[in-house]
PDB file of C-alpha atoms in Angstrom:
ATOM      1  CA  MET A 144      -8.915  -8.121 -16.332  1.00 92.00           C
ATOM      2  CA  LYS A 145     -11.363  -5.533 -15.505  1.00 96.00           C
ATOM      3  CA  ILE A 146     -10.775  -3.658 -11.786  1.00 97.00           C
ATOM      4  CA  ALA A 147     -13.059  -1.344 -10.537  1.00 97.00           C
ATOM      5  CA  ILE A 148     -11.664   0.653  -7.818  1.00 98.00           C
ATOM      6  CA  ILE A 149     -14.049   2.090  -5.347  1.00 97.00           C
ATOM      7  CA  GLY A 150     -12.120   5.618  -4.158  1.00 96.00           C
ATOM      8  CA  ALA A 151     -10.065   8.404  -5.560  1.00 93.00           C
ATOM      9  CA  GLY A 152      -8.638   9.403  -3.272  1.00 90.00           C
ATOM     10  CA  ASN A 153      -4.629   9.957  -2.262  1.00 88.00           C
ATOM     11  CA  MET A 154      -4.843   5.544  -2.325  1.00 91.00           C
ATOM     12  CA  GLY A 155      -7.299   4.807  -4.952  1.00 94.00           C
ATOM     13  CA  GLY A 156      -5.908   6.940  -7.164  1.00 93.00           C
ATOM     14  CA  ALA A 157      -2.503   5.585  -6.481  1.00 91.00           C
ATOM     15  CA  ILE A 158      -2.947   2.249  -6.824  1.00 93.00           C
ATOM     16  CA  ALA A 159      -5.104   3.101 -10.367  1.00 94.00           C
ATOM     17  CA  ARG A 160      -1.643   5.082 -11.758  1.00 91.00           C
ATOM     18  CA  GLY A 161       0.597   2.394 -10.516  1.00 91.00           C
ATOM     19  CA  LEU A 162      -2.121  -0.184 -12.338  1.00 93.00           C
ATOM     20  CA  ALA A 163      -1.698   2.018 -15.742  1.00 92.00           C
ATOM     21  CA  GLN A 164       2.029   2.389 -15.811  1.00 90.00           C
ATOM     22  CA  GLY A 165       1.797  -1.457 -15.592  1.00 88.00           C
ATOM     23  CA  THR A 166       2.095  -4.376 -17.302  1.00 88.00           C
ATOM     24  CA  GLN A 167      -0.279  -6.098 -16.746  1.00 90.00           C
ATOM     25  CA  VAL A 168      -3.783  -3.818 -17.371  1.00 93.00           C
ATOM     26  CA  LYS A 169      -4.807  -1.390 -19.258  1.00 93.00           C
ATOM     27  CA  ALA A 170      -6.195   2.298 -18.202  1.00 94.00           C
ATOM     28  CA  SER A 171      -9.242   1.091 -19.923  1.00 95.00           C
ATOM     29  CA  ASP A 172      -9.820  -2.131 -18.315  1.00 96.00           C
ATOM     30  CA  ILE A 173      -9.594   0.493 -14.605  1.00 97.00           C
ATOM     31  CA  CYS A 174     -13.164   1.781 -13.419  1.00 97.00           C
ATOM     32  CA  CYS A 175     -12.107   4.180 -10.860  1.00 97.00           C
ATOM     33  CA  SER A 176     -15.606   5.940  -8.953  1.00 97.00           C
ATOM     34  CA  ASN A 177     -15.334   9.011  -6.262  1.00 95.00           C
ATOM     35  CA  PRO A 178     -19.146  11.033  -5.301  1.00 93.00           C
ATOM     36  CA  SER A 179     -16.893  14.375  -5.941  1.00 91.00           C
ATOM     37  CA  ARG A 180     -15.701  15.415 -10.199  1.00 93.00           C
ATOM     38  CA  GLY A 181     -12.785  16.239  -9.234  1.00 93.00           C
ATOM     39  CA  LYS A 182     -10.394  13.921  -8.743  1.00 94.00           C
ATOM     40  CA  LEU A 183     -11.580  12.016 -11.294  1.00 95.00           C
ATOM     41  CA  ASP A 184     -10.942  14.400 -13.744  1.00 95.00           C
ATOM     42  CA  ALA A 185      -7.156  14.526 -12.444  1.00 94.00           C
ATOM     43  CA  LEU A 186      -6.583  11.356 -13.294  1.00 94.00           C
ATOM     44  CA  VAL A 187      -8.307  11.047 -17.024  1.00 94.00           C
ATOM     45  CA  ARG A 188      -6.348  14.863 -17.377  1.00 94.00           C
ATOM     46  CA  GLU A 189      -3.273  11.915 -16.669  1.00 92.00           C
ATOM     47  CA  ASN A 190      -4.304   9.707 -18.596  1.00 93.00           C
ATOM     48  CA  ASN A 191      -7.312   9.417 -20.751  1.00 94.00           C
ATOM     49  CA  GLY A 192      -7.915   5.762 -21.117  1.00 94.00           C
ATOM     50  CA  PHE A 193      -9.363   5.507 -17.453  1.00 96.00           C
ATOM     51  CA  CYS A 194     -13.414   4.976 -17.152  1.00 95.00           C
ATOM     52  CA  ILE A 195     -15.043   7.435 -15.075  1.00 96.00           C
ATOM     53  CA  THR A 196     -17.589   6.717 -13.506  1.00 96.00           C
ATOM     54  CA  GLN A 197     -19.553   8.932  -9.575  1.00 96.00           C
ATOM     55  CA  SER A 198     -21.371   5.185  -9.204  1.00 96.00           C
ATOM     56  CA  ASN A 199     -20.901   2.754  -7.238  1.00 96.00           C
ATOM     57  CA  THR A 200     -23.020  -0.254  -8.283  1.00 96.00           C
ATOM     58  CA  GLU A 201     -22.338   1.327 -12.093  1.00 96.00           C
ATOM     59  CA  ALA A 202     -18.405   0.603 -11.421  1.00 96.00           C
ATOM     60  CA  VAL A 203     -18.294  -2.430 -10.066  1.00 96.00           C
ATOM     61  CA  GLN A 204     -20.372  -4.442 -12.861  1.00 94.00           C
ATOM     62  CA  GLY A 205     -18.146  -7.009 -14.900  1.00 93.00           C
ATOM     63  CA  ALA A 206     -14.919  -6.361 -12.692  1.00 96.00           C
ATOM     64  CA  ASP A 207     -13.307  -8.765 -12.014  1.00 97.00           C
ATOM     65  CA  ILE A 208     -11.593  -7.836  -8.703  1.00 97.00           C
ATOM     66  CA  VAL A 209     -13.086  -4.653  -6.544  1.00 98.00           C
ATOM     67  CA  MET A 210     -11.228  -2.896  -4.586  1.00 98.00           C
ATOM     68  CA  LEU A 211     -12.587  -0.933  -2.103  1.00 98.00           C
ATOM     69  CA  ALA A 212     -10.370   2.166  -1.198  1.00 96.00           C
ATOM     70  CA  VAL A 213     -12.445   4.271   0.631  1.00 95.00           C
ATOM     71  CA  LYS A 214     -12.075   4.522   4.360  1.00 94.00           C
ATOM     72  CA  PRO A 215     -12.889   2.415   7.223  1.00 94.00           C
ATOM     73  CA  TRP A 216     -16.078   4.541   8.331  1.00 95.00           C
ATOM     74  CA  LEU A 217     -17.529   3.899   5.172  1.00 95.00           C
ATOM     75  CA  MET A 218     -16.865   1.063   4.203  1.00 96.00           C
ATOM     76  CA  GLU A 219     -20.068  -0.645   6.113  1.00 96.00           C
ATOM     77  CA  GLY A 220     -22.236   1.999   3.942  1.00 96.00           C
ATOM     78  CA  VAL A 221     -20.177   1.495   0.224  1.00 97.00           C
ATOM     79  CA  ILE A 222     -20.028  -2.080   0.357  1.00 97.00           C
ATOM     80  CA  ASN A 223     -24.201  -1.640   1.727  1.00 96.00           C
ATOM     81  CA  GLU A 224     -24.704   0.021  -1.456  1.00 96.00           C
ATOM     82  CA  ILE A 225     -22.525  -2.537  -3.632  1.00 96.00           C
ATOM     83  CA  LYS A 226     -23.519  -5.366  -2.959  1.00 94.00           C
ATOM     84  CA  TYR A 227     -26.692  -7.019  -4.132  1.00 92.00           C
ATOM     85  CA  GLY A 228     -24.858  -6.655  -7.766  1.00 92.00           C
ATOM     86  CA  LEU A 229     -21.690  -8.297  -6.428  1.00 94.00           C
ATOM     87  CA  ASP A 230     -21.548 -11.927  -7.547  1.00 93.00           C
ATOM     88  CA  TYR A 231     -19.793 -13.279  -5.286  1.00 93.00           C
ATOM     89  CA  ALA A 232     -18.851 -17.036  -7.035  1.00 91.00           C
ATOM     90  CA  ARG A 233     -16.840 -14.628  -9.642  1.00 93.00           C
ATOM     91  CA  GLN A 234     -15.462 -11.017  -8.294  1.00 96.00           C
ATOM     92  CA  THR A 235     -12.585 -10.469  -5.789  1.00 97.00           C
ATOM     93  CA  ILE A 236     -12.695  -7.655  -2.936  1.00 98.00           C
ATOM     94  CA  VAL A 237     -10.408  -6.409  -2.151  1.00 98.00           C
ATOM     95  CA  SER A 238     -10.131  -4.243   1.199  1.00 97.00           C
ATOM     96  CA  ILE A 239      -7.265  -0.738   1.006  1.00 96.00           C
ATOM     97  CA  ALA A 240      -8.327   0.532   4.151  1.00 93.00           C
ATOM     98  CA  GLY A 241      -6.222  -0.308   7.663  1.00 88.00           C
ATOM     99  CA  GLY A 242      -7.531  -1.919  10.584  1.00 89.00           C
ATOM    100  CA  MET A 243     -10.139  -2.976   8.892  1.00 93.00           C
ATOM    101  CA  THR A 244     -10.649  -6.678   9.755  1.00 96.00           C
ATOM    102  CA  PHE A 245     -11.954  -9.724   7.813  1.00 97.00           C
ATOM    103  CA  GLU A 246     -14.538 -10.504  10.650  1.00 96.00           C
ATOM    104  CA  GLN A 247     -16.172  -6.725   9.525  1.00 96.00           C
ATOM    105  CA  LEU A 248     -15.833  -7.440   5.977  1.00 97.00           C
ATOM    106  CA  ASN A 249     -17.331 -10.708   5.967  1.00 94.00           C
ATOM    107  CA  ARG A 250     -20.167  -8.962   8.286  1.00 93.00           C
ATOM    108  CA  PHE A 251     -21.055  -5.845   6.400  1.00 95.00           C
ATOM    109  CA  LEU A 252     -20.391  -8.976   2.838  1.00 95.00           C
ATOM    110  CA  GLN A 253     -23.826 -11.216   4.205  1.00 92.00           C
ATOM    111  CA  ARG A 254     -26.695 -10.590   1.920  1.00 88.00           C
ATOM    112  CA  ASP A 255     -30.267 -10.773   3.840  1.00 82.00           C
ATOM    113  CA  GLY A 256     -32.877 -13.542   1.711  1.00 72.00           C
ATOM    114  CA  ILE A 257     -30.206 -14.686  -0.630  1.00 67.00           C
ATOM    115  CA  ASP A 258     -28.513 -18.405   0.256  1.00 59.00           C
ATOM    116  CA  GLU A 259     -24.593 -17.775   0.599  1.00 57.00           C
ATOM    117  CA  THR A 260     -23.922 -21.318   2.630  1.00 59.00           C
ATOM    118  CA  ALA A 261     -22.370 -22.393  -0.857  1.00 56.00           C
ATOM    119  CA  VAL A 262     -20.687 -19.522  -2.232  1.00 70.00           C
ATOM    120  CA  ARG A 263     -18.433 -17.517   0.589  1.00 83.00           C
ATOM    121  CA  PRO A 264     -16.619 -14.217  -1.234  1.00 92.00           C
ATOM    122  CA  SER A 265     -13.147 -14.317  -1.382  1.00 96.00           C
ATOM    123  CA  VAL A 266     -11.735 -10.941   0.389  1.00 97.00           C
ATOM    124  CA  PHE A 267      -8.181  -9.833   0.170  1.00 98.00           C
ATOM    125  CA  ARG A 268      -6.452  -7.261   2.822  1.00 97.00           C
ATOM    126  CA  VAL A 269      -4.669  -4.917   0.960  1.00 97.00           C
ATOM    127  CA  ILE A 270      -1.736  -2.422   1.942  1.00 95.00           C
ATOM    128  CA  PRO A 271       0.595  -0.295  -0.244  1.00 94.00           C
ATOM    129  CA  ASN A 272       2.505   2.517   0.538  1.00 92.00           C
ATOM    130  CA  THR A 273       1.511   6.090  -0.995  1.00 87.00           C
ATOM    131  CA  ALA A 274       4.796   4.339  -3.387  1.00 91.00           C
ATOM    132  CA  ILE A 275       2.339   2.383  -5.839  1.00 89.00           C
ATOM    133  CA  ALA A 276       1.755   5.351  -7.670  1.00 82.00           C
ATOM    134  CA  ILE A 277       5.440   5.381  -9.042  1.00 89.00           C
ATOM    135  CA  ARG A 278       5.412   1.409  -8.718  1.00 91.00           C
ATOM    136  CA  LYS A 279       7.563   1.103  -5.610  1.00 94.00           C
ATOM    137  CA  SER A 280       5.184   0.075  -2.987  1.00 95.00           C
ATOM    138  CA  MET A 281       6.433  -2.158  -0.304  1.00 96.00           C
ATOM    139  CA  THR A 282       2.239  -4.076   0.042  1.00 97.00           C
ATOM    140  CA  MET A 283       1.538  -6.109   2.375  1.00 96.00           C
ATOM    141  CA  ILE A 284      -1.410  -9.071   2.142  1.00 98.00           C
ATOM    142  CA  ALA A 285      -3.943 -11.545   3.459  1.00 98.00           C
ATOM    143  CA  SER A 286      -5.957 -13.172   2.171  1.00 98.00           C
ATOM    144  CA  CYS A 287      -9.837 -14.961   3.168  1.00 96.00           C
ATOM    145  CA  ASN A 288     -11.469 -17.433   1.161  1.00 95.00           C
ATOM    146  CA  ALA A 289      -9.115 -17.870  -2.173  1.00 95.00           C
ATOM    147  CA  SER A 290      -8.019 -20.261  -3.527  1.00 95.00           C
ATOM    148  CA  PRO A 291      -3.944 -20.481  -4.583  1.00 96.00           C
ATOM    149  CA  GLU A 292      -4.211 -18.764  -8.371  1.00 96.00           C
ATOM    150  CA  GLN A 293      -6.451 -15.980  -6.452  1.00 96.00           C
ATOM    151  CA  GLU A 294      -3.820 -15.162  -4.012  1.00 97.00           C
ATOM    152  CA  GLN A 295      -1.138 -15.706  -7.079  1.00 97.00           C
ATOM    153  CA  LEU A 296      -2.803 -13.380  -8.916  1.00 96.00           C
ATOM    154  CA  LEU A 297      -3.195 -10.262  -6.164  1.00 97.00           C
ATOM    155  CA  LEU A 298       0.139 -10.865  -5.859  1.00 97.00           C
ATOM    156  CA  SER A 299       1.433 -10.654  -9.000  1.00 96.00           C
ATOM    157  CA  LEU A 300      -1.006  -7.663  -9.450  1.00 95.00           C
ATOM    158  CA  PHE A 301       0.954  -5.778  -6.922  1.00 96.00           C
ATOM    159  CA  ASN A 302       4.310  -7.242  -7.590  1.00 96.00           C
ATOM    160  CA  ASP A 303       3.363  -5.238 -10.783  1.00 94.00           C
ATOM    161  CA  LEU A 304       3.922  -1.790  -8.337  1.00 94.00           C
ATOM    162  CA  GLY A 305       6.440  -2.711  -6.558  1.00 95.00           C
ATOM    163  CA  SER A 306       6.722  -4.961  -3.682  1.00 96.00           C
ATOM    164  CA  ALA A 307       4.280  -7.681  -2.345  1.00 97.00           C
ATOM    165  CA  ILE A 308       4.299 -10.722   0.593  1.00 97.00           C
ATOM    166  CA  LEU A 309       1.181 -12.372   1.352  1.00 97.00           C
ATOM    167  CA  ILE A 310       1.034 -13.346   5.293  1.00 97.00           C
ATOM    168  CA  ASP A 311      -1.373 -13.505   8.035  1.00 96.00           C
ATOM    169  CA  GLU A 312      -4.271 -11.550   9.299  1.00 96.00           C
ATOM    170  CA  SER A 313      -2.124 -11.495  12.445  1.00 95.00           C
ATOM    171  CA  ARG A 314       0.476 -10.033  11.734  1.00 96.00           C
ATOM    172  CA  MET A 315      -1.395  -7.440   9.178  1.00 95.00           C
ATOM    173  CA  THR A 316      -1.652  -4.496  12.228  1.00 94.00           C
ATOM    174  CA  ALA A 317       2.618  -5.078  12.225  1.00 94.00           C
ATOM    175  CA  GLY A 318       3.369  -4.735   8.771  1.00 94.00           C
ATOM    176  CA  THR A 319       1.211  -2.266   8.151  1.00 94.00           C
ATOM    177  CA  ALA A 320       3.919   0.272  10.661  1.00 94.00           C
ATOM    178  CA  LEU A 321       6.205  -0.998   8.905  1.00 94.00           C
ATOM    179  CA  ALA A 322       6.077  -0.484   5.168  1.00 94.00           C
ATOM    180  CA  SER A 323       2.635   1.883   4.944  1.00 92.00           C
ATOM    181  CA  CYS A 324       4.171   3.737   8.333  1.00 94.00           C
ATOM    182  CA  GLY A 325       7.788   3.229   7.262  1.00 94.00           C
ATOM    183  CA  ILE A 326       7.506   5.684   4.710  1.00 94.00           C
ATOM    184  CA  ALA A 327       6.311   8.496   6.979  1.00 95.00           C
ATOM    185  CA  PHE A 328       9.570   6.905   8.926  1.00 96.00           C
ATOM    186  CA  ALA A 329      11.699   6.472   6.558  1.00 96.00           C
ATOM    187  CA  LEU A 330      10.787  10.527   5.270  1.00 97.00           C
ATOM    188  CA  ARG A 331      11.321  12.174   8.654  1.00 97.00           C
ATOM    189  CA  TYR A 332      14.724  10.692   8.470  1.00 97.00           C
ATOM    190  CA  ILE A 333      15.653  12.253   5.540  1.00 97.00           C
ATOM    191  CA  ARG A 334      14.539  15.522   6.450  1.00 97.00           C
ATOM    192  CA  ALA A 335      16.254  15.495   9.989  1.00 97.00           C
ATOM    193  CA  ALA A 336      19.067  14.963   8.104  1.00 97.00           C
ATOM    194  CA  MET A 337      18.079  17.231   5.921  1.00 97.00           C
ATOM    195  CA  GLU A 338      18.401  19.465   8.673  1.00 97.00           C
ATOM    196  CA  GLY A 339      21.845  19.272   9.573  1.00 97.00           C
ATOM    197  CA  GLY A 340      22.708  19.260   6.393  1.00 97.00           C
ATOM    198  CA  VAL A 341      22.090  22.762   6.010  1.00 98.00           C
ATOM    199  CA  GLU A 342      24.146  23.216   8.717  1.00 97.00           C
ATOM    200  CA  LEU A 343      26.645  21.557   7.669  1.00 97.00           C
ATOM    201  CA  GLY A 344      26.565  24.127   4.885  1.00 97.00           C
ATOM    202  CA  PHE A 345      24.400  22.628   2.118  1.00 97.00           C
ATOM    203  CA  TYR A 346      21.621  24.522   0.110  1.00 98.00           C
ATOM    204  CA  PRO A 347      18.499  22.415   1.033  1.00 97.00           C
ATOM    205  CA  ASP A 348      17.958  20.820  -2.260  1.00 97.00           C
ATOM    206  CA  GLN A 349      21.093  19.475  -2.798  1.00 98.00           C
ATOM    207  CA  ALA A 350      21.481  17.977   0.505  1.00 97.00           C
ATOM    208  CA  LYS A 351      17.660  16.523   0.092  1.00 97.00           C
ATOM    209  CA  GLU A 352      19.021  15.224  -3.066  1.00 97.00           C
ATOM    210  CA  VAL A 353      22.612  13.625  -1.419  1.00 97.00           C
ATOM    211  CA  ILE A 354      20.344  11.978   1.724  1.00 97.00           C
ATOM    212  CA  ALA A 355      18.124  10.459  -0.612  1.00 97.00           C
ATOM    213  CA  ARG A 356      20.365   8.870  -3.331  1.00 97.00           C
ATOM    214  CA  THR A 357      21.647   7.873  -0.359  1.00 97.00           C
ATOM    215  CA  VAL A 358      19.374   5.772   1.676  1.00 97.00           C
ATOM    216  CA  GLU A 359      18.147   4.161  -2.321  1.00 96.00           C
ATOM    217  CA  GLY A 360      22.064   3.028  -1.572  1.00 96.00           C
ATOM    218  CA  ALA A 361      21.931   1.523   1.571  1.00 96.00           C
ATOM    219  CA  ALA A 362      18.550  -0.123   0.188  1.00 95.00           C
ATOM    220  CA  ALA A 363      19.668  -1.861  -2.734  1.00 95.00           C
ATOM    221  CA  LEU A 364      23.132  -2.514  -0.747  1.00 96.00           C
ATOM    222  CA  LEU A 365      20.117  -5.091   0.880  1.00 95.00           C
ATOM    223  CA  LEU A 366      17.746  -5.675  -1.521  1.00 95.00           C
ATOM    224  CA  ALA A 367      20.855  -6.530  -3.562  1.00 95.00           C
ATOM    225  CA  HIS A 368      22.619  -8.889  -1.149  1.00 94.00           C
ATOM    226  CA  PRO A 369      19.905 -10.195   0.676  1.00 93.00           C
ATOM    227  CA  GLU A 370      22.458 -12.355   3.202  1.00 95.00           C
ATOM    228  CA  SER A 371      23.617  -9.495   4.347  1.00 94.00           C
ATOM    229  CA  HIS A 372      22.530  -7.918   7.391  1.00 96.00           C
ATOM    230  CA  PRO A 373      22.731  -3.801   7.173  1.00 96.00           C
ATOM    231  CA  GLU A 374      25.183  -4.116  10.767  1.00 95.00           C
ATOM    232  CA  ALA A 375      27.864  -6.121   7.953  1.00 95.00           C
ATOM    233  CA  GLU A 376      27.191  -2.866   5.924  1.00 95.00           C
ATOM    234  CA  ILE A 377      27.785  -0.737   8.516  1.00 95.00           C
ATOM    235  CA  ASP A 378      31.013  -1.955  10.359  1.00 95.00           C
ATOM    236  CA  LYS A 379      32.347  -1.388   6.317  1.00 94.00           C
ATOM    237  CA  VAL A 380      31.974   2.282   6.604  1.00 95.00           C
ATOM    238  CA  THR A 381      32.898   2.836  10.574  1.00 95.00           C
ATOM    239  CA  THR A 382      36.802   2.716  10.544  1.00 93.00           C
ATOM    240  CA  PRO A 383      38.402   2.255  14.173  1.00 94.00           C
ATOM    241  CA  GLY A 384      38.595   6.019  16.201  1.00 94.00           C
ATOM    242  CA  GLY A 385      36.674   7.076  12.263  1.00 95.00           C
ATOM    243  CA  ILE A 386      33.763  10.257  12.178  1.00 96.00           C
ATOM    244  CA  THR A 387      30.664   7.042  11.316  1.00 96.00           C
ATOM    245  CA  ILE A 388      30.906   5.259  14.535  1.00 96.00           C
ATOM    246  CA  LYS A 389      31.437   8.711  16.604  1.00 96.00           C
ATOM    247  CA  GLY A 390      28.428   9.945  14.819  1.00 96.00           C
ATOM    248  CA  LEU A 391      26.878   6.038  15.108  1.00 96.00           C
ATOM    249  CA  ASN A 392      27.157   6.237  18.627  1.00 96.00           C
ATOM    250  CA  GLU A 393      26.419  10.178  19.424  1.00 96.00           C
ATOM    251  CA  MET A 394      22.550   9.010  17.362  1.00 96.00           C
ATOM    252  CA  GLU A 395      22.623   6.018  20.144  1.00 96.00           C
ATOM    253  CA  ALA A 396      22.800   8.212  23.441  1.00 97.00           C
ATOM    254  CA  CYS A 397      19.901  10.481  21.975  1.00 96.00           C
ATOM    255  CA  GLY A 398      18.149   6.983  21.465  1.00 96.00           C
ATOM    256  CA  PHE A 399      17.912   6.541  17.337  1.00 96.00           C
ATOM    257  CA  THR A 400      17.478   3.223  17.686  1.00 96.00           C
ATOM    258  CA  THR A 401      14.922   3.094  20.545  1.00 97.00           C
ATOM    259  CA  ALA A 402      13.282   5.590  19.078  1.00 96.00           C
ATOM    260  CA  VAL A 403      12.492   4.131  16.056  1.00 95.00           C
ATOM    261  CA  ILE A 404      11.211   0.602  18.095  1.00 95.00           C
ATOM    262  CA  ASN A 405       9.048   2.400  20.059  1.00 96.00           C
ATOM    263  CA  GLY A 406       8.032   4.362  16.908  1.00 95.00           C
ATOM    264  CA  LEU A 407       6.850   1.608  15.147  1.00 95.00           C
ATOM    265  CA  LYS A 408       4.779   0.146  18.101  1.00 95.00           C
ATOM    266  CA  ALA A 409       2.826   3.000  19.173  1.00 95.00           C
ATOM    267  CA  SER A 410       1.710   2.788  15.358  1.00 91.00           C
ATOM    268  CA  LYS A 411       0.173  -0.758  16.102  1.00 81.00           C
TER     269      LYS A 411
END
């Protein structure tokens, strides 16, 4: 299986690095294109197996999956550049651009002078988060005109880079807020807790490790016991009159839950 990744920026580069560390695709089967050479050279310094090029049309030749990891405002131009060289009957197209709908993508993919009534491109929208570079992403996937086999292939690829779920396009914006924006929200909590830790007497690096490990442990508890609920785990450490419940009540008095919900809604 050969994969072309157009765009070697933060997300495209992270996907390439994650795939190369995984079990399903070799670095030599990943071809990355980017208009500037610097980001491509950085990839090769990390793994000299990558195929790199500054030509998008060259990158997609022979690819089974074409991943478009470019900014939304660049998407139409990039698709216009490569679409007449694509084989819609064989190649799967994956957009990593947040907010770019299937309606827009399919409109960009229309080719003048070609009868495509019998063959429509299989298109996916994929929203990972930056933890994909270390194979810890939570990735949202939606499909359009794709077969069950293609859907399973995309799920398998991105499950190898963390965890992935297939959702309807109508939930893609909410999924982006929860997972893609959500990693920033989780990091902001860690930063805030670090500041509190420093005030309580820890050095910043100590506080960072303590909080990061604590968050990692909290997540691991829920993943190890999917039938459990966060509140059930909270109840285990909130003894009557204890310090944990006092801290939780103070956070709620300052609007903790409301702030999180409002932040998620604002990210849609």
